[in-house]
């Protein structure tokens, strides 16, 4: 079996050494832009070049080194019938739940105010937070969204979730599809986005959507930058409809110098770190699936490329 590693890591051996240990009978190659075809059976990729699919004609499946496959689906000559497999959790959902909780607490526990008070040597207690005043709504109820919902529900927040299809989650109000989006937004003050980027979800967080949230709303975006219409976020902040936003993902990354978001104190910016790919868990999952696939067993995480996730 031949496995080709195609990700722009300057130290590919960090990946290929463990892959060889995990699949000892495989020949493992690193993508060489100028090299010949290796006739790979499987490719492990992150934002691969189009040349991969011109050169490697016998791929049985391609494994994406991330949960979001929007980058891979943009490659113009990705064969339509090729099996594409995304990363399923692999340690990301716990990180994401932590990140969302942290950003929520920044909003509702006045942490910035207490940090400022410490700088000034001030001991002053503010009004306690009431959970009932901070209903959370999570867009996307997949591996990540479900973990976020469960974490916050366990902490007694009022939580609702919105997805494409129907879901039933204990202690969580769930909404499905465009028809129920309005009711979901009406019940939400803190909006958390964990959607995949698809033709249906691009630009979904716009002025109209943000305006339907409860007063003093908060946005936490950990999905993709292109979900958000950035100008509309600024407008809702200017109009006081939105209290603050925590953004981990942006239309253009790195966020360009001089971008208006940098200067807004109501916006917390993090450089796409809400959930990092954990190498050990990732490789264990992917190599396990490669072994199963090679032996004709079914595997989970196959992307529906028409649906886009
Ligand atoms: P999943 O595929 O497991 O879940 C996707 C969820 O989104 C599903 O619940 C799905 O609904 C819902 N959904 C998809 N399209 C629509 C739609 N049009 N309307 C309503 N709901 C929709 O993905 P993951 O949870 O694993 O990951 C989600 C995304 O998180 C990734 O695609 C990626 O963009 C982002 N991400 C960001 C990271 C970061 O560091 N910032 C790290 C990892 C992921 P249904 O259940 O009905 O199918």
Coordinates of C-alpha atoms and ligand atoms in Angstrom, one line a residue:
X1 CA 0.0 0.0 0.0
X2 CA 1.3 3.5 -0.8
X3 CA 0.4 6.6 1.2
X4 CA 1.2 10.1 0.0
X5 CA 1.4 12.9 2.5
X6 CA 0.5 16.3 1.0
X7 CA 0.5 19.2 3.4
X8 CA 2.8 22.2 3.4
X9 CA 4.5 21.3 6.7
X10 CA 8.1 22.3 6.6
X11 CA 8.9 19.2 8.7
X12 CA 6.8 16.4 7.1
X13 CA 8.7 13.8 9.0
X14 CA 6.7 14.8 12.1
X15 CA 3.8 13.1 10.2
X16 CA 5.5 10.5 8.1
X17 CA 7.5 8.8 10.9
X18 CA 4.4 8.0 13.0
X19 CA 2.5 7.0 9.8
X20 CA 5.2 4.4 9.1
X21 CA 4.9 3.1 12.6
X22 CA 1.2 3.0 12.5
X23 CA 1.0 1.3 9.1
X24 CA 4.2 -0.7 8.9
X25 CA 3.4 -2.4 5.7
X26 CA 2.8 0.9 3.8
X27 CA 5.3 2.8 1.7
X28 CA 5.0 6.4 2.8
X29 CA 5.9 9.4 0.5
X30 CA 6.0 13.1 0.9
X31 CA 4.5 15.2 -2.0
X32 CA 7.3 16.6 -4.2
X33 CA 5.9 19.3 -6.5
X34 CA 8.5 18.5 -9.1
X35 CA 8.6 14.7 -8.6
X36 CA 7.1 11.9 -10.5
X37 CA 3.8 10.1 -9.7
X38 CA 4.1 7.6 -6.9
X39 CA 0.9 5.8 -7.8
X40 CA -0.5 6.3 -4.3
X41 CA -3.5 4.4 -3.0
X42 CA -4.3 7.0 -0.3
X43 CA -3.4 10.7 0.2
X44 CA -3.4 12.5 3.5
X45 CA -3.9 16.2 2.6
X46 CA -4.3 19.7 3.8
X47 CA -5.1 22.2 1.0
X48 CA -3.4 20.1 -1.7
X49 CA -2.3 21.5 -5.0
X50 CA -4.4 20.7 -8.1
X51 CA -1.4 18.9 -9.5
X52 CA -2.0 16.1 -7.0
X53 CA -5.1 15.0 -8.9
X54 CA -3.5 15.3 -12.3
X55 CA -0.6 13.2 -11.3
X56 CA -2.1 10.6 -8.9
X57 CA -4.8 8.8 -10.9
X58 CA -5.3 5.7 -8.8
X59 CA -6.2 7.2 -5.4
X60 CA -8.8 5.1 -3.5
X61 CA -9.5 7.8 -0.9
X62 CA -8.2 11.2 0.3
X63 CA -8.0 12.0 4.0
X64 CA -8.4 15.6 5.0
X65 CA -6.3 16.8 8.0
X66 CA -9.1 18.9 9.3
X67 CA -12.9 18.7 10.0
X68 CA -13.7 21.5 7.4
X69 CA -13.3 20.4 3.8
X70 CA -14.2 23.7 2.2
X71 CA -10.5 24.2 1.2
X72 CA -10.3 20.7 -0.4
X73 CA -13.6 21.1 -2.3
X74 CA -12.2 24.3 -3.9
X75 CA -9.5 22.3 -5.7
X76 CA -10.9 22.5 -9.2
X77 CA -10.0 19.0 -10.5
X78 CA -10.9 17.0 -7.4
X79 CA -12.4 13.9 -9.0
X80 CA -16.1 13.9 -8.3
X81 CA -16.2 10.2 -7.5
X82 CA -13.2 10.2 -5.2
X83 CA -13.9 9.2 -1.6
X84 CA -13.1 12.2 0.6
X85 CA -12.8 11.6 4.3
X86 CA -12.9 14.4 6.9
X87 CA -11.4 14.4 10.4
X88 CA -14.0 13.5 13.0
X89 CA -13.4 15.3 16.3
X90 CA -9.9 13.8 17.0
X91 CA -9.6 16.0 20.1
X92 CA -11.1 19.1 18.5
X93 CA -14.5 19.2 20.1
X94 CA -13.2 19.4 23.7
X95 CA -10.9 22.3 22.7
X96 CA -13.8 24.0 20.9
X97 CA -16.1 23.6 23.9
X98 CA -13.4 25.2 26.1
X99 CA -12.9 28.1 23.8
X100 CA -16.7 28.8 23.5
X101 CA -17.1 28.6 27.3
X102 CA -14.1 31.0 27.8
X103 CA -15.5 33.5 25.4
X104 CA -19.0 33.2 27.0
X105 CA -17.5 33.9 30.4
X106 CA -15.6 36.9 29.1
X107 CA -19.0 38.3 28.1
X108 CA -21.2 37.4 31.1
X109 CA -18.7 37.3 34.0
X110 CA -17.2 40.7 33.2
X111 CA -13.7 39.3 33.3
X112 CA -12.2 42.3 31.4
X113 CA -13.6 44.6 34.0
X114 CA -12.0 42.6 36.8
X115 CA -8.7 42.5 35.0
X116 CA -8.8 46.3 34.7
X117 CA -9.8 46.6 38.3
X118 CA -6.7 44.5 39.3
X119 CA -4.5 46.8 37.2
X120 CA -5.9 49.7 39.3
X121 CA -5.8 47.9 42.6
X122 CA -9.6 48.1 42.9
X123 CA -11.7 45.5 44.9
X124 CA -15.2 45.9 43.7
X125 CA -17.9 43.3 43.2
X126 CA -20.4 43.6 40.3
X127 CA -23.9 42.3 40.0
X128 CA -23.8 38.5 39.7
X129 CA -24.6 36.9 36.3
X130 CA -28.0 35.2 35.9
X131 CA -27.8 32.2 33.6
X132 CA -31.4 32.8 32.5
X133 CA -30.3 36.0 30.9
X134 CA -27.7 34.3 28.7
X135 CA -29.5 31.7 26.5
X136 CA -27.1 30.2 24.0
X137 CA -27.9 29.0 20.5
X138 CA -25.4 26.8 18.6
X139 CA -25.6 26.7 14.8
X140 CA -24.5 23.2 13.6
X141 CA -25.0 20.1 15.7
X142 CA -22.2 17.9 14.3
X143 CA -19.2 16.6 16.2
X144 CA -18.2 20.1 17.4
X145 CA -21.6 21.7 17.9
X146 CA -23.0 18.8 19.9
X147 CA -20.0 18.9 22.3
X148 CA -20.4 22.7 22.8
X149 CA -24.2 22.2 23.4
X150 CA -23.6 19.4 25.9
X151 CA -20.9 21.3 27.8
X152 CA -23.0 24.4 28.2
X153 CA -26.2 22.5 29.0
X154 CA -24.2 20.6 31.8
X155 CA -23.4 24.0 33.2
X156 CA -27.2 24.8 33.4
X157 CA -27.3 27.3 30.5
X158 CA -30.4 27.4 28.5
X159 CA -29.2 26.0 25.2
X160 CA -30.7 25.5 21.8
X161 CA -29.2 24.1 18.6
X162 CA -30.0 24.5 14.9
X163 CA -29.0 22.1 12.2
X164 CA -30.1 21.0 8.7
X165 CA -32.0 18.0 9.9
X166 CA -33.9 17.1 13.0
X167 CA -31.9 16.3 16.2
X168 CA -33.0 15.2 19.6
X169 CA -30.7 16.1 22.4
X170 CA -31.6 15.8 26.1
X171 CA -32.1 19.2 27.7
X172 CA -31.6 21.1 24.5
X173 CA -34.2 22.8 22.3
X174 CA -33.5 21.9 18.7
X175 CA -34.5 23.6 15.5
X176 CA -34.1 22.3 11.9
X177 CA -33.7 24.0 8.5
X178 CA -34.4 27.5 7.2
X179 CA -38.1 27.4 8.3
X180 CA -37.1 27.2 12.0
X181 CA -34.1 29.5 11.9
X182 CA -36.2 32.5 13.0
X183 CA -37.5 30.8 16.1
X184 CA -34.0 29.6 17.0
X185 CA -32.6 33.1 16.7
X186 CA -35.4 34.6 18.8
X187 CA -34.6 32.2 21.6
X188 CA -30.8 33.1 21.4
X189 CA -28.7 35.8 23.0
X190 CA -25.3 34.2 22.6
X191 CA -24.9 32.8 19.0
X192 CA -22.2 30.2 18.5
X193 CA -21.4 29.2 14.9
X194 CA -20.0 25.7 14.3
X195 CA -21.3 25.3 10.8
X196 CA -19.3 23.9 7.9
X197 CA -18.8 26.3 5.0
X198 CA -21.0 25.3 2.1
X199 CA -22.9 27.1 -0.7
X200 CA -25.9 27.2 1.7
X201 CA -24.1 28.6 4.7
X202 CA -21.7 31.1 3.1
X203 CA -22.6 34.6 4.3
X204 CA -25.3 33.2 6.6
X205 CA -24.4 35.5 9.5
X206 CA -25.6 38.8 8.1
X207 CA -27.4 41.9 9.3
X208 CA -30.8 40.3 9.0
X209 CA -29.8 37.2 11.0
X210 CA -27.9 39.2 13.7
X211 CA -30.9 41.6 14.1
X212 CA -33.1 38.7 15.1
X213 CA -31.0 37.8 18.2
X214 CA -32.1 38.9 21.7
X215 CA -30.9 42.4 22.8
X216 CA -27.3 42.6 24.1
X217 CA -26.4 39.7 21.8
X218 CA -22.9 38.1 21.6
X219 CA -21.5 36.3 18.6
X220 CA -18.8 33.6 18.9
X221 CA -17.6 32.4 15.4
X222 CA -15.5 29.3 15.3
X223 CA -16.8 28.0 12.0
X224 CA -15.3 29.8 9.0
X225 CA -14.7 33.5 8.3
X226 CA -16.9 33.4 5.2
X227 CA -19.9 32.6 7.2
X228 CA -19.9 36.1 8.5
X229 CA -20.7 39.3 6.5
X230 CA -18.0 41.4 8.2
X231 CA -19.6 44.7 7.3
X232 CA -22.9 43.6 8.8
X233 CA -21.1 42.7 12.1
X234 CA -19.7 46.2 12.3
X235 CA -23.1 47.7 11.6
X236 CA -24.8 45.7 14.3
X237 CA -22.1 46.7 16.8
X238 CA -22.4 50.3 15.8
X239 CA -26.2 50.2 16.3
X240 CA -25.7 48.5 19.7
X241 CA -27.7 45.4 18.7
X242 CA -24.6 43.3 19.4
X243 CA -22.7 43.7 22.6
X244 CA -19.5 41.9 21.5
X245 CA -18.1 39.3 19.2
X246 CA -15.4 36.7 19.6
X247 CA -13.9 35.7 16.2
X248 CA -11.5 32.9 15.6
X249 CA -11.9 32.7 11.8
X250 CA -11.9 35.4 9.2
X251 CA -12.7 35.9 5.5
X252 CA -9.0 36.6 4.9
X253 CA -6.4 35.0 7.2
X254 CA -4.1 36.3 8.6
X255 CA -6.5 39.2 9.3
X256 CA -5.0 42.0 7.2
X257 CA -3.2 44.9 8.8
X258 CA -5.6 47.9 9.1
X259 CA -8.7 45.7 9.1
X260 CA -11.4 47.6 11.1
X261 CA -11.8 44.6 13.5
X262 CA -8.3 45.1 15.0
X263 CA -9.4 48.4 16.6
X264 CA -12.8 47.4 18.0
X265 CA -12.7 46.8 21.7
X266 CA -16.0 44.8 21.5
X267 CA -14.3 42.3 19.2
X268 CA -11.9 39.6 20.6
X269 CA -9.7 38.2 17.8
X270 CA -7.8 34.9 18.0
X271 CA -5.8 33.6 15.0
X272 CA -7.7 30.4 14.1
X273 CA -6.7 28.5 17.3
X274 CA -10.0 27.6 18.8
X275 CA -9.3 23.9 18.0
X276 CA -5.9 22.8 16.8
X277 CA -5.3 19.6 15.0
X278 CA -3.7 17.1 17.5
X279 CA -1.2 15.1 15.5
X280 CA -1.3 11.8 17.5
X281 CA -5.1 11.6 17.7
X282 CA -5.4 12.7 14.1
X283 CA -2.9 10.1 12.7
X284 CA -4.4 7.4 14.8
X285 CA -7.8 8.1 13.4
X286 CA -6.7 8.4 9.8
X287 CA -4.4 5.4 9.7
X288 CA -7.1 3.3 11.4
X289 CA -9.5 4.3 8.6
X290 CA -6.9 3.6 5.9
X291 CA -6.4 0.1 7.3
X292 CA -10.1 -0.5 7.4
X293 CA -10.7 0.8 3.9
X294 CA -7.8 -1.2 2.5
X295 CA -9.4 -4.3 4.0
X296 CA -12.8 -3.5 2.6
X297 CA -14.4 -2.5 5.9
X298 CA -16.7 0.6 6.0
X299 CA -15.4 3.8 7.5
X300 CA -17.2 6.9 8.9
X301 CA -16.5 10.5 8.0
X302 CA -17.0 10.2 4.3
X303 CA -18.0 13.6 2.9
X304 CA -21.0 14.1 0.8
X305 CA -19.4 16.3 -1.8
X306 CA -22.7 17.5 -3.3
X307 CA -23.9 18.6 0.1
X308 CA -20.5 20.2 0.9
X309 CA -19.8 18.6 4.3
Ligands
LIG1 P1 -20.1 18.1 11.1 O1 -20.2 17.8 9.7 O2 -20.0 17.0 12.1 O3 -21.4 18.9 11.5 C1 -21.9 19.9 10.7 C2 -23.2 20.4 11.3 O4 -23.7 21.5 10.6 C3 -24.4 19.4 11.2 O5 -25.1 19.4 12.4 C4 -25.2 19.8 10.0 O6 -26.6 19.5 10.1 C5 -25.0 21.3 10.2 N1 -25.3 22.0 8.9 C6 -24.6 21.8 7.7 N2 -25.2 22.6 6.7 C7 -26.3 23.2 7.3 C8 -27.2 24.1 6.8 N3 -27.3 24.5 5.6 N4 -28.2 24.6 7.7 C9 -28.2 24.2 9.0 N5 -27.2 23.3 9.5 C10 -26.3 22.9 8.7 O7 -18.9 19.1 11.3 P2 -18.0 19.4 12.6 O8 -18.9 19.7 13.8 O9 -16.9 18.4 12.8 O10 -17.2 20.7 12.1 C11 -18.0 21.9 11.8 C12 -17.1 23.0 11.2 O11 -16.3 23.5 12.3 C13 -16.1 22.5 10.2 O12 -16.7 22.4 8.9 C14 -15.1 23.7 10.2 O13 -15.6 24.7 9.3 C15 -15.2 24.2 11.7 N6 -14.0 24.0 12.4 C16 -13.3 25.1 12.8 C17 -12.1 24.9 13.5 C18 -11.3 26.1 14.0 O14 -10.2 25.9 14.5 N7 -11.9 27.3 14.0 C19 -11.6 23.6 13.8 C20 -12.4 22.5 13.4 C21 -13.6 22.7 12.7 P3 -27.1 18.0 10.1 O15 -26.6 17.4 11.5 O16 -28.5 18.1 10.1 O17 -26.4 17.3 9.0

